[in-house]
Coordinates of C-alpha atoms and ligand atoms in Angstrom, one line a residue:
X3 CA 0.0 0.0 0.0
X4 CA 1.1 3.5 -0.8
X5 CA 0.8 6.2 1.9
X6 CA -0.3 9.4 0.3
X7 CA -0.7 12.8 1.9
X8 CA -3.1 15.4 0.5
X9 CA -2.6 19.0 1.5
X10 CA -5.7 21.3 1.4
X11 CA -9.3 21.4 2.6
X12 CA -11.6 22.0 -0.3
X13 CA -13.7 20.1 -2.8
X14 CA -10.7 19.9 -5.2
X15 CA -8.7 18.1 -2.5
X16 CA -11.7 15.9 -1.6
X17 CA -11.9 14.6 -5.2
X18 CA -8.1 14.2 -5.4
X19 CA -8.2 12.2 -2.1
X20 CA -11.1 10.1 -3.4
X21 CA -9.2 9.3 -6.6
X22 CA -6.1 8.3 -4.7
X23 CA -8.2 6.0 -2.4
X24 CA -9.9 4.5 -5.5
X25 CA -6.4 3.7 -6.7
X26 CA -5.6 1.8 -3.5
X27 CA -3.9 4.5 -1.4
X28 CA -3.7 4.8 2.3
X29 CA -4.8 8.4 2.5
X30 CA -3.7 11.0 5.0
X31 CA -4.8 14.7 5.0
X32 CA -3.2 17.8 6.3
X33 CA -5.7 20.8 6.2
X34 CA -6.5 24.1 7.8
X35 CA -10.2 23.2 8.2
X36 CA -11.7 19.8 8.8
X37 CA -13.1 18.6 5.4
X38 CA -15.6 16.0 6.3
X39 CA -15.1 14.0 3.1
X40 CA -11.3 13.9 3.6
X41 CA -11.8 12.9 7.2
X42 CA -14.0 10.0 6.2
X43 CA -11.6 8.8 3.5
X44 CA -8.4 9.2 5.5
X45 CA -6.5 6.9 7.9
X46 CA -5.6 10.0 9.9
X47 CA -5.8 13.8 9.5
X48 CA -4.1 16.9 10.9
X49 CA -5.9 20.2 11.2
X50 CA -3.2 22.9 11.0
X51 CA -1.9 25.7 8.7
X52 CA -1.2 24.4 5.2
X53 CA 1.9 26.6 5.0
X54 CA 3.6 25.3 8.2
X55 CA 6.1 23.1 6.3
X56 CA 7.9 22.0 9.5
X57 CA 4.7 20.5 10.9
X58 CA 3.9 18.9 7.5
X59 CA 7.3 17.2 7.4
X60 CA 6.8 16.0 11.0
X61 CA 3.4 14.5 10.0
X62 CA 5.0 12.9 6.9
X63 CA 7.7 11.3 9.0
X64 CA 5.2 10.1 11.6
X65 CA 2.9 8.5 9.0
X66 CA 5.6 7.2 6.7
X67 CA 4.3 9.1 3.7
X68 CA 5.5 7.9 0.3
X69 CA 4.4 11.1 -1.6
X70 CA 2.5 14.3 -1.1
X71 CA -0.1 15.9 -3.4
X72 CA -0.6 19.6 -3.0
X73 CA -4.1 20.9 -3.8
X74 CA -4.1 24.7 -3.5
X75 CA -1.8 27.4 -4.9
X76 CA -1.0 29.3 -1.7
X77 CA 1.6 26.8 -0.3
X78 CA 3.0 26.1 -3.8
X79 CA 4.0 29.7 -4.4
X80 CA 5.8 30.0 -1.1
X81 CA 7.9 26.8 -1.7
X82 CA 6.1 23.8 -0.1
X83 CA 7.6 21.4 -2.6
X84 CA 11.2 22.7 -2.1
X85 CA 10.8 22.3 1.6
X86 CA 9.1 18.8 1.6
X87 CA 11.5 17.4 -1.0
X88 CA 14.4 18.6 1.1
X89 CA 12.8 16.8 3.9
X90 CA 12.9 13.6 1.8
X91 CA 9.2 13.5 0.7
X92 CA 8.5 13.6 -3.1
X93 CA 5.7 15.9 -4.2
X94 CA 3.1 16.2 -6.9
X95 CA 3.4 20.0 -7.5
X96 CA 5.9 22.5 -8.9
X97 CA 8.8 24.0 -6.9
X98 CA 8.7 27.7 -6.0
X99 CA 10.5 28.9 -9.2
X100 CA 8.1 26.9 -11.5
X101 CA 5.0 27.8 -9.5
X102 CA 5.6 31.4 -10.6
X103 CA 3.5 30.6 -13.6
X104 CA 0.6 31.2 -11.2
X105 CA 2.2 33.3 -8.6
X106 CA 3.5 36.0 -10.9
X107 CA 1.5 37.2 -13.9
X108 CA 4.5 39.4 -14.8
X109 CA 6.8 36.3 -14.8
X110 CA 4.4 34.5 -17.1
X111 CA 3.8 37.3 -19.6
X112 CA 7.6 38.0 -19.8
X113 CA 8.4 34.3 -20.3
X114 CA 5.8 33.9 -23.0
X115 CA 7.1 37.1 -24.7
X116 CA 10.8 36.0 -24.5
X117 CA 10.1 32.5 -25.9
X118 CA 7.7 33.8 -28.5
X119 CA 4.8 31.6 -27.4
X120 CA 1.9 32.3 -29.8
X121 CA -1.0 32.4 -27.4
X122 CA 0.5 35.3 -25.5
X123 CA -1.3 38.7 -25.6
X124 CA 0.2 42.2 -25.6
X125 CA 0.9 43.6 -22.2
X126 CA 3.1 46.1 -20.3
X127 CA 4.4 46.2 -16.8
X128 CA 4.0 49.3 -14.6
X129 CA 5.1 50.2 -11.1
X130 CA 4.1 53.8 -11.3
X131 CA 1.4 55.8 -13.1
X132 CA 4.0 57.1 -15.6
X133 CA 3.2 56.0 -19.1
X134 CA -0.2 54.5 -18.1
X135 CA -2.2 57.1 -19.9
X136 CA -0.3 56.9 -23.1
X137 CA -0.5 53.0 -23.1
X138 CA -4.2 53.3 -22.7
X139 CA -4.3 55.7 -25.6
X140 CA -2.3 53.4 -27.8
X141 CA -4.4 50.3 -27.0
X142 CA -7.8 52.0 -26.8
X143 CA -9.4 52.1 -23.4
X144 CA -12.0 49.5 -24.4
X145 CA -9.2 47.0 -25.0
X146 CA -7.7 47.1 -21.5
X147 CA -7.4 44.6 -18.7
X148 CA -5.7 45.6 -15.4
X149 CA -3.9 42.8 -13.5
X150 CA -2.2 43.3 -10.2
X151 CA 1.0 41.3 -9.7
X152 CA 0.6 38.3 -7.2
X153 CA -2.3 36.2 -6.1
X154 CA -5.5 38.1 -5.7
X155 CA -8.0 35.3 -5.2
X156 CA -9.7 36.1 -8.5
X157 CA -10.6 39.6 -7.3
X158 CA -7.8 41.7 -8.5
X159 CA -8.2 41.4 -12.3
X160 CA -10.4 44.2 -13.7
X161 CA -11.7 44.1 -17.3
X162 CA -13.0 47.0 -19.3
X163 CA -16.7 46.6 -19.8
X164 CA -17.1 44.3 -16.8
X165 CA -15.5 46.3 -13.9
X166 CA -14.1 49.4 -15.6
X167 CA -16.2 51.6 -17.7
X168 CA -14.0 54.7 -18.6
X169 CA -10.5 55.9 -18.9
X170 CA -10.9 57.4 -15.5
X171 CA -12.0 54.1 -14.0
X172 CA -8.8 52.5 -15.4
X173 CA -6.6 55.3 -14.1
X174 CA -8.2 55.3 -10.7
X175 CA -7.7 51.6 -10.3
X176 CA -4.0 51.9 -11.5
X177 CA -3.5 54.7 -9.0
X178 CA -5.0 52.6 -6.2
X179 CA -2.4 49.8 -7.1
X180 CA 0.4 52.3 -7.2
X181 CA -0.6 53.6 -3.7
X182 CA -0.5 50.0 -2.4
X183 CA 3.0 49.6 -4.0
X184 CA 1.5 46.8 -6.1
X185 CA 3.1 46.3 -9.6
X186 CA 0.6 45.6 -12.3
X187 CA 0.1 44.7 -15.9
X188 CA -2.0 46.5 -18.5
X189 CA -3.0 43.8 -20.9
X190 CA -4.8 43.4 -24.2
X191 CA -8.5 42.5 -23.6
X192 CA -9.6 39.4 -25.5
X193 CA -13.1 38.6 -26.6
X194 CA -14.3 35.1 -27.0
X195 CA -15.2 31.9 -25.1
X196 CA -12.9 30.5 -22.3
X197 CA -11.9 27.0 -21.7
X198 CA -9.9 25.2 -19.0
X199 CA -7.3 22.6 -20.1
X200 CA -5.9 20.7 -17.1
X201 CA -2.7 18.8 -17.6
X202 CA -0.3 16.3 -15.9
X203 CA 3.3 17.5 -16.2
X204 CA 6.5 15.5 -15.4
X205 CA 9.1 18.2 -16.3
X206 CA 8.9 17.5 -20.1
X207 CA 5.7 15.7 -21.0
X208 CA 2.4 17.5 -20.8
X209 CA -0.7 15.3 -20.9
X210 CA -4.1 16.8 -21.5
X211 CA -7.5 15.9 -20.0
X212 CA -11.1 16.7 -21.1
X213 CA -11.8 20.4 -21.7
X214 CA -13.9 22.1 -19.0
X215 CA -15.8 25.3 -18.9
X216 CA -16.2 27.1 -15.6
X217 CA -18.8 29.8 -14.7
X218 CA -17.2 32.7 -12.8
X219 CA -20.2 34.9 -12.2
X220 CA -22.3 34.4 -9.1
X221 CA -25.7 34.5 -10.7
X222 CA -27.6 32.9 -13.5
X223 CA -27.1 34.2 -17.0
X224 CA -23.6 35.2 -16.1
X225 CA -24.7 38.1 -13.9
X226 CA -23.3 39.3 -10.6
X227 CA -19.8 39.5 -9.2
X228 CA -16.9 37.1 -10.1
X229 CA -16.5 34.1 -7.8
X230 CA -14.0 31.2 -7.6
X231 CA -16.3 29.4 -10.0
X232 CA -20.0 28.5 -9.5
X233 CA -20.0 25.3 -11.5
X234 CA -18.5 23.7 -14.6
X235 CA -19.2 21.1 -17.3
X236 CA -17.4 18.9 -19.7
X237 CA -18.8 17.0 -22.7
X238 CA -18.7 13.3 -23.7
X239 CA -16.3 14.0 -26.6
X240 CA -14.0 15.9 -24.2
X241 CA -14.3 19.0 -26.5
X242 CA -17.1 21.6 -26.7
X243 CA -19.3 22.6 -29.5
X244 CA -17.2 25.8 -29.9
X245 CA -13.7 24.3 -29.3
X246 CA -12.3 21.6 -31.6
X247 CA -9.3 19.3 -31.5
X248 CA -7.2 21.9 -33.3
X249 CA -7.9 24.4 -30.5
X250 CA -6.8 21.8 -27.9
X251 CA -3.7 21.0 -29.9
X252 CA -2.7 24.7 -30.1
X253 CA -3.2 25.1 -26.3
X254 CA -1.2 21.9 -25.6
X255 CA 1.5 23.0 -27.9
X256 CA 1.9 26.3 -26.0
X257 CA 1.7 24.6 -22.6
X258 CA 4.6 22.3 -23.7
X259 CA 6.6 25.3 -24.9
X260 CA 5.9 27.0 -21.6
X261 CA 7.1 24.0 -19.6
X262 CA 10.3 23.9 -21.7
X263 CA 10.7 27.7 -21.2
X264 CA 10.4 27.4 -17.4
X265 CA 13.3 24.8 -17.4
X266 CA 15.4 27.0 -19.7
X267 CA 14.8 30.2 -17.7
X268 CA 14.9 28.9 -14.1
X269 CA 16.8 25.6 -14.4
X270 CA 13.9 24.0 -12.6
X271 CA 11.6 21.4 -14.2
X272 CA 7.8 22.1 -13.9
X273 CA 6.2 19.0 -12.3
X274 CA 2.7 18.6 -11.1
X275 CA -0.6 19.8 -12.6
X276 CA -0.7 22.8 -14.9
X277 CA -4.0 24.5 -15.5
X278 CA -4.3 26.5 -18.7
X279 CA -7.1 29.0 -19.0
X280 CA -7.5 30.0 -22.7
X281 CA -9.8 32.0 -24.7
X282 CA -10.7 31.3 -28.3
X283 CA -10.8 34.6 -30.2
X284 CA -11.1 35.8 -33.8
X285 CA -7.3 35.8 -33.9
X286 CA -6.8 32.3 -32.4
X287 CA -6.3 30.8 -29.0
X288 CA -5.1 33.2 -26.3
X289 CA -3.7 32.4 -22.9
X290 CA -5.6 34.2 -20.1
X291 CA -3.7 32.6 -17.2
X292 CA -1.9 29.6 -15.9
X293 CA -2.5 28.0 -12.5
X294 CA 0.0 25.7 -10.9
X295 CA -2.6 23.2 -9.7
X296 CA -5.9 21.6 -10.7
X297 CA -9.0 23.8 -10.9
X298 CA -11.7 24.1 -8.4
X299 CA -14.4 23.1 -9.5
X300 CA -12.7 21.7 -12.7
X301 CA -10.8 18.9 -10.9
X302 CA -14.3 17.4 -10.2
X303 CA -15.0 17.2 -13.9
X304 CA -11.9 15.2 -14.8
X305 CA -10.6 13.0 -12.0
X306 CA -13.8 10.9 -11.7
X307 CA -13.5 10.0 -15.4
X308 CA -9.9 8.9 -15.2
X309 CA -9.6 5.2 -16.2
X310 CA -5.9 4.8 -15.2
X311 CA -4.7 4.4 -11.7
X312 CA -4.1 8.0 -10.3
X313 CA -1.3 6.7 -8.0
X314 CA 0.7 5.5 -11.1
X315 CA 0.2 9.0 -12.7
X316 CA 1.4 10.7 -9.5
X317 CA 4.5 8.5 -9.5
X318 CA 5.1 9.2 -13.2
X319 CA 4.9 12.9 -12.5
X320 CA 7.5 12.6 -9.8
X321 CA 9.7 10.2 -11.8
X322 CA 9.5 12.1 -15.1
X323 CA 8.0 9.2 -17.1
X324 CA 4.5 10.1 -18.1
X325 CA 3.4 8.5 -21.3
X326 CA 0.7 9.5 -23.9
X327 CA -1.9 6.8 -23.3
X328 CA -4.0 7.9 -20.4
X329 CA -7.8 7.5 -20.8
X330 CA -10.8 9.3 -19.5
X331 CA -14.3 7.9 -19.8
X332 CA -16.3 9.3 -22.7
X333 CA -19.0 10.8 -20.5
X334 CA -20.3 14.3 -19.8
X335 CA -20.1 15.9 -16.4
X336 CA -21.9 18.8 -14.7
X337 CA -20.6 20.2 -11.4
X338 CA -22.7 22.7 -9.5
X339 CA -21.5 24.6 -6.4
X340 CA -23.8 25.4 -3.6
X341 CA -22.6 28.7 -1.9
X342 CA -23.7 30.4 1.3
X343 CA -26.3 33.1 0.8
X344 CA -24.6 36.4 0.2
X345 CA -21.5 34.8 -1.4
X346 CA -19.1 36.3 -2.5
X347 CA -19.8 39.7 -1.1
X348 CA -21.3 39.1 2.2
X349 CA -21.6 35.3 2.8
X350 CA -23.4 33.9 5.8
X351 CA -21.0 31.8 7.8
X352 CA -21.4 29.2 10.6
X353 CA -24.8 28.2 9.2
X354 CA -25.8 24.5 9.5
X355 CA -26.4 22.6 6.3
X356 CA -28.2 19.3 6.1
X357 CA -27.2 16.6 3.5
X358 CA -29.7 13.8 2.9
X359 CA -27.0 11.2 2.2
X360 CA -29.4 8.4 1.4
X361 CA -31.3 10.5 -1.2
X362 CA -28.1 11.9 -2.7
X363 CA -26.7 8.4 -3.2
X364 CA -30.0 7.3 -4.8
X365 CA -29.8 10.3 -7.2
X366 CA -26.4 8.9 -8.4
X367 CA -24.9 12.4 -7.9
X368 CA -21.4 12.6 -6.3
X369 CA -20.9 15.2 -3.6
X370 CA -17.8 16.9 -2.4
X371 CA -17.3 19.0 0.7
X372 CA -15.7 22.4 0.0
X373 CA -15.4 25.3 2.4
X374 CA -17.5 23.8 5.2
X375 CA -16.4 22.4 8.5
X376 CA -17.6 19.5 10.6
X377 CA -18.2 20.0 14.3
X378 CA -19.8 17.0 16.1
X379 CA -22.4 15.6 13.6
X380 CA -23.1 19.0 12.0
X381 CA -21.7 20.6 8.9
X382 CA -21.3 24.4 8.9
X383 CA -20.7 27.0 6.2
X384 CA -17.7 29.3 6.1
X385 CA -17.3 32.3 3.8
X386 CA -16.7 30.5 0.6
X387 CA -18.3 27.9 -1.6
X388 CA -19.9 25.1 0.5
X389 CA -20.6 21.9 -1.5
X390 CA -19.8 20.7 -5.0
X391 CA -22.4 18.3 -6.6
X392 CA -21.4 16.3 -9.7
X393 CA -23.5 14.5 -12.3
X394 CA -21.8 12.1 -14.7
X395 CA -23.8 10.6 -17.6
X396 CA -23.7 9.7 -21.3
X397 CA -25.0 13.2 -22.2
X398 CA -24.9 16.7 -20.8
X399 CA -28.7 16.8 -20.3
X400 CA -28.6 13.7 -18.2
X401 CA -25.5 14.8 -16.2
X402 CA -27.2 18.2 -15.5
X403 CA -30.4 16.5 -14.3
X404 CA -28.4 14.2 -11.9
X405 CA -26.5 17.2 -10.6
X406 CA -29.8 19.1 -9.9
X407 CA -31.4 16.1 -8.2
X408 CA -28.3 15.9 -6.0
X409 CA -28.4 19.6 -5.2
X410 CA -32.0 19.2 -4.0
X411 CA -30.8 16.8 -1.3
X412 CA -28.8 19.5 0.4
X413 CA -30.6 22.0 2.5
X414 CA -29.5 25.2 4.2
X415 CA -29.1 28.9 3.6
X416 CA -27.4 28.1 0.2
X417 CA -27.8 29.1 -3.5
X418 CA -26.6 27.6 -6.8
X419 CA -26.7 28.4 -10.5
X420 CA -29.5 26.3 -12.1
X421 CA -28.3 27.2 -15.5
X422 CA -24.8 25.5 -15.4
X423 CA -24.7 22.7 -17.9
X424 CA -28.1 23.5 -19.5
X425 CA -28.6 23.4 -23.2
X426 CA -29.9 27.0 -23.1
X427 CA -26.6 28.3 -21.7
X428 CA -24.6 26.1 -24.1
X429 CA -26.6 27.6 -27.0
X430 CA -25.9 31.1 -25.7
X431 CA -22.2 30.3 -25.8
X432 CA -22.4 28.8 -29.3
X433 CA -24.1 32.0 -30.6
X434 CA -21.5 34.2 -28.8
X435 CA -18.6 32.2 -30.3
X436 CA -20.1 32.4 -33.8
X437 CA -20.6 36.1 -33.5
X438 CA -17.0 36.6 -32.6
X439 CA -15.7 34.3 -35.4
X440 CA -18.0 35.9 -37.9
X441 CA -16.8 39.4 -37.1
X442 CA -13.4 38.5 -38.4
Ligands
AMP1 P1 -7.6 35.7 -14.1 O1 -7.6 35.9 -12.6 O2 -6.4 36.1 -14.9 O3 -8.2 34.3 -14.5 O4 -8.8 36.7 -14.6 C1 -10.1 36.6 -14.2 C2 -11.0 36.7 -15.3 O5 -10.8 37.9 -16.0 C3 -10.8 35.6 -16.4 O6 -11.6 34.5 -16.1 C4 -11.3 36.3 -17.7 O7 -12.7 36.2 -17.8 C5 -10.9 37.7 -17.4 N1 -9.7 38.1 -18.1 C6 -8.4 38.0 -17.7 N2 -7.5 38.3 -18.6 C7 -8.2 38.7 -19.7 C8 -7.9 39.2 -21.0 N3 -6.6 39.4 -21.3 N4 -8.9 39.5 -21.8 C9 -10.2 39.3 -21.4 N5 -10.6 38.8 -20.2 C10 -9.6 38.5 -19.4
LIG2 N1 -12.1 27.6 -11.3 C1 -11.0 28.5 -11.4 C2 -9.8 28.1 -10.7 O1 -9.6 27.0 -10.1 O2 -8.8 28.9 -10.6

C-alpha cells in the first residue's frame, strides 16, 4: 500500500483524495479546516496551517508518507515542494520557481514574450502611473485589462466593460495599485469563449484531459460579481461545440513550450498539474492565465472520469516518465457549487447545512465538501463555496439532471446556479462564439 498525503481542505482536495483512495492509497490529510469528506476517506488527519512546512514534514515522518499531493496554490507559491523534497518527501506539485507561472502574472507574460509563445497577448508592466495614460491611448481604453501582480484570489483582475467603464476608472484603479505599491500589468483584452485545459506534467511531457468550462459569475445568465467558480461542465467527446481538437492542440503546444521555457529560464523542471485557461478569439487561442494546480471546481469534472490508476500517474509525474496513453471515460459531467447566501460579497458563515445522504446516493450524484467544516455531527458553512455536486452521464442533459437532483438533497441557507450545464446556456455560448468568429 502507498501512503499518500493530500494538502488542502476544499472540494478539489476531496476529489483528489477520493481518486487516490480508489487507486488503492492509504490516505492522510493535512488541512487548515476539517473537510468531512477527507476525514472519512483518511487513515488520519491533521488540522493545521497548510503553510507550516515543519509541521507537515513531522506529519509525513510520523505517517511514513510515500508522496504528497498539494491541492491549493498558496503553499505552492511559497515553496512547499522545495521544503518537503528537502525533507525527503516527493511531491506532486511545482517547486517555487516553477510555480511562478501562477504566482506572478508578470513572470508568465515576460516568459511567453521572450520565448515567442503564440497564445500570448500584448501587455506592459507598470510600477508607477508614468506611461499608463499613453499606453491606454495606444491600446484604446475598451481593450484594457488591469492585472495586479501576485495572487489576488480572483478579485484583482479588472476588465474594461465588466468592472471598468471609462479611462478614469482605469486610471483610478491603477493609482490605487500604485498607492499600495503593487506592480501591475495592462493587458490586451480578448473577446471570445474561455476553456480550461488541465494537464499532468513531469518536467517534459504535458498530458491533457477533457476540456472544461467554468462559470465565474455568481448568478444565472452570467450576472453578478466574479467568484472562484459556481460550476463547470465537460462534454462526452472531451471537447465543446465551440472548441475543436485543433484548439486543444494549439493550447497543448503552447503549454509544452511554456514548460520547456520554465526549465530553460529557471533551471527547474515544472512538475505537477498545470492548468491553462485559454480564450478562443477571432485571432486564435489566447492564454488568459496559468494555474499551478488543478482547478476548483474543474478537478471534479476530470478526475472521476480517469480510467488509469491515479497513483501511477502521480509516481510518473514525480519520476518524469508520463506516457501518452491515459484515458478518460467518454462521458459528460456537470458540477454545481452550492454557496452560502450572500457569497461572494457578504456570505453567511457558521450556518448549518443538512445533507440527505441516502437520497443523494439514490440520485447517483457525487458530492464533495468544500469550504465547510464539521463539528460533532453537524456541517457548517464558512465564507466560501460550500458543497460541489457532480452529475456524470452519457449526455450533458442527463448529467445536468443528476446534478440538480443531487443539489435538491442539500438544505441550508445556500444558493446555486441552475443554468450551469443546461442546453440553453450552451446555446448562448455557441451564438456568442459564432458572432466573434464571424466578425473576423
Ligand atoms: P484571471 O484571474 O487572470 O483568471 O482573470 C479573471 C477573469 O478575467 C478571467 O476568467 C477572464 O474572464 C478575465 N480576463 C483575464 N484576462 C483577460 C484578458 N486578457 N482578456 C479578457 N478577459 C480577461
Ligand atoms: N475555477 C478556477 C480556478 O480554479 O482557478
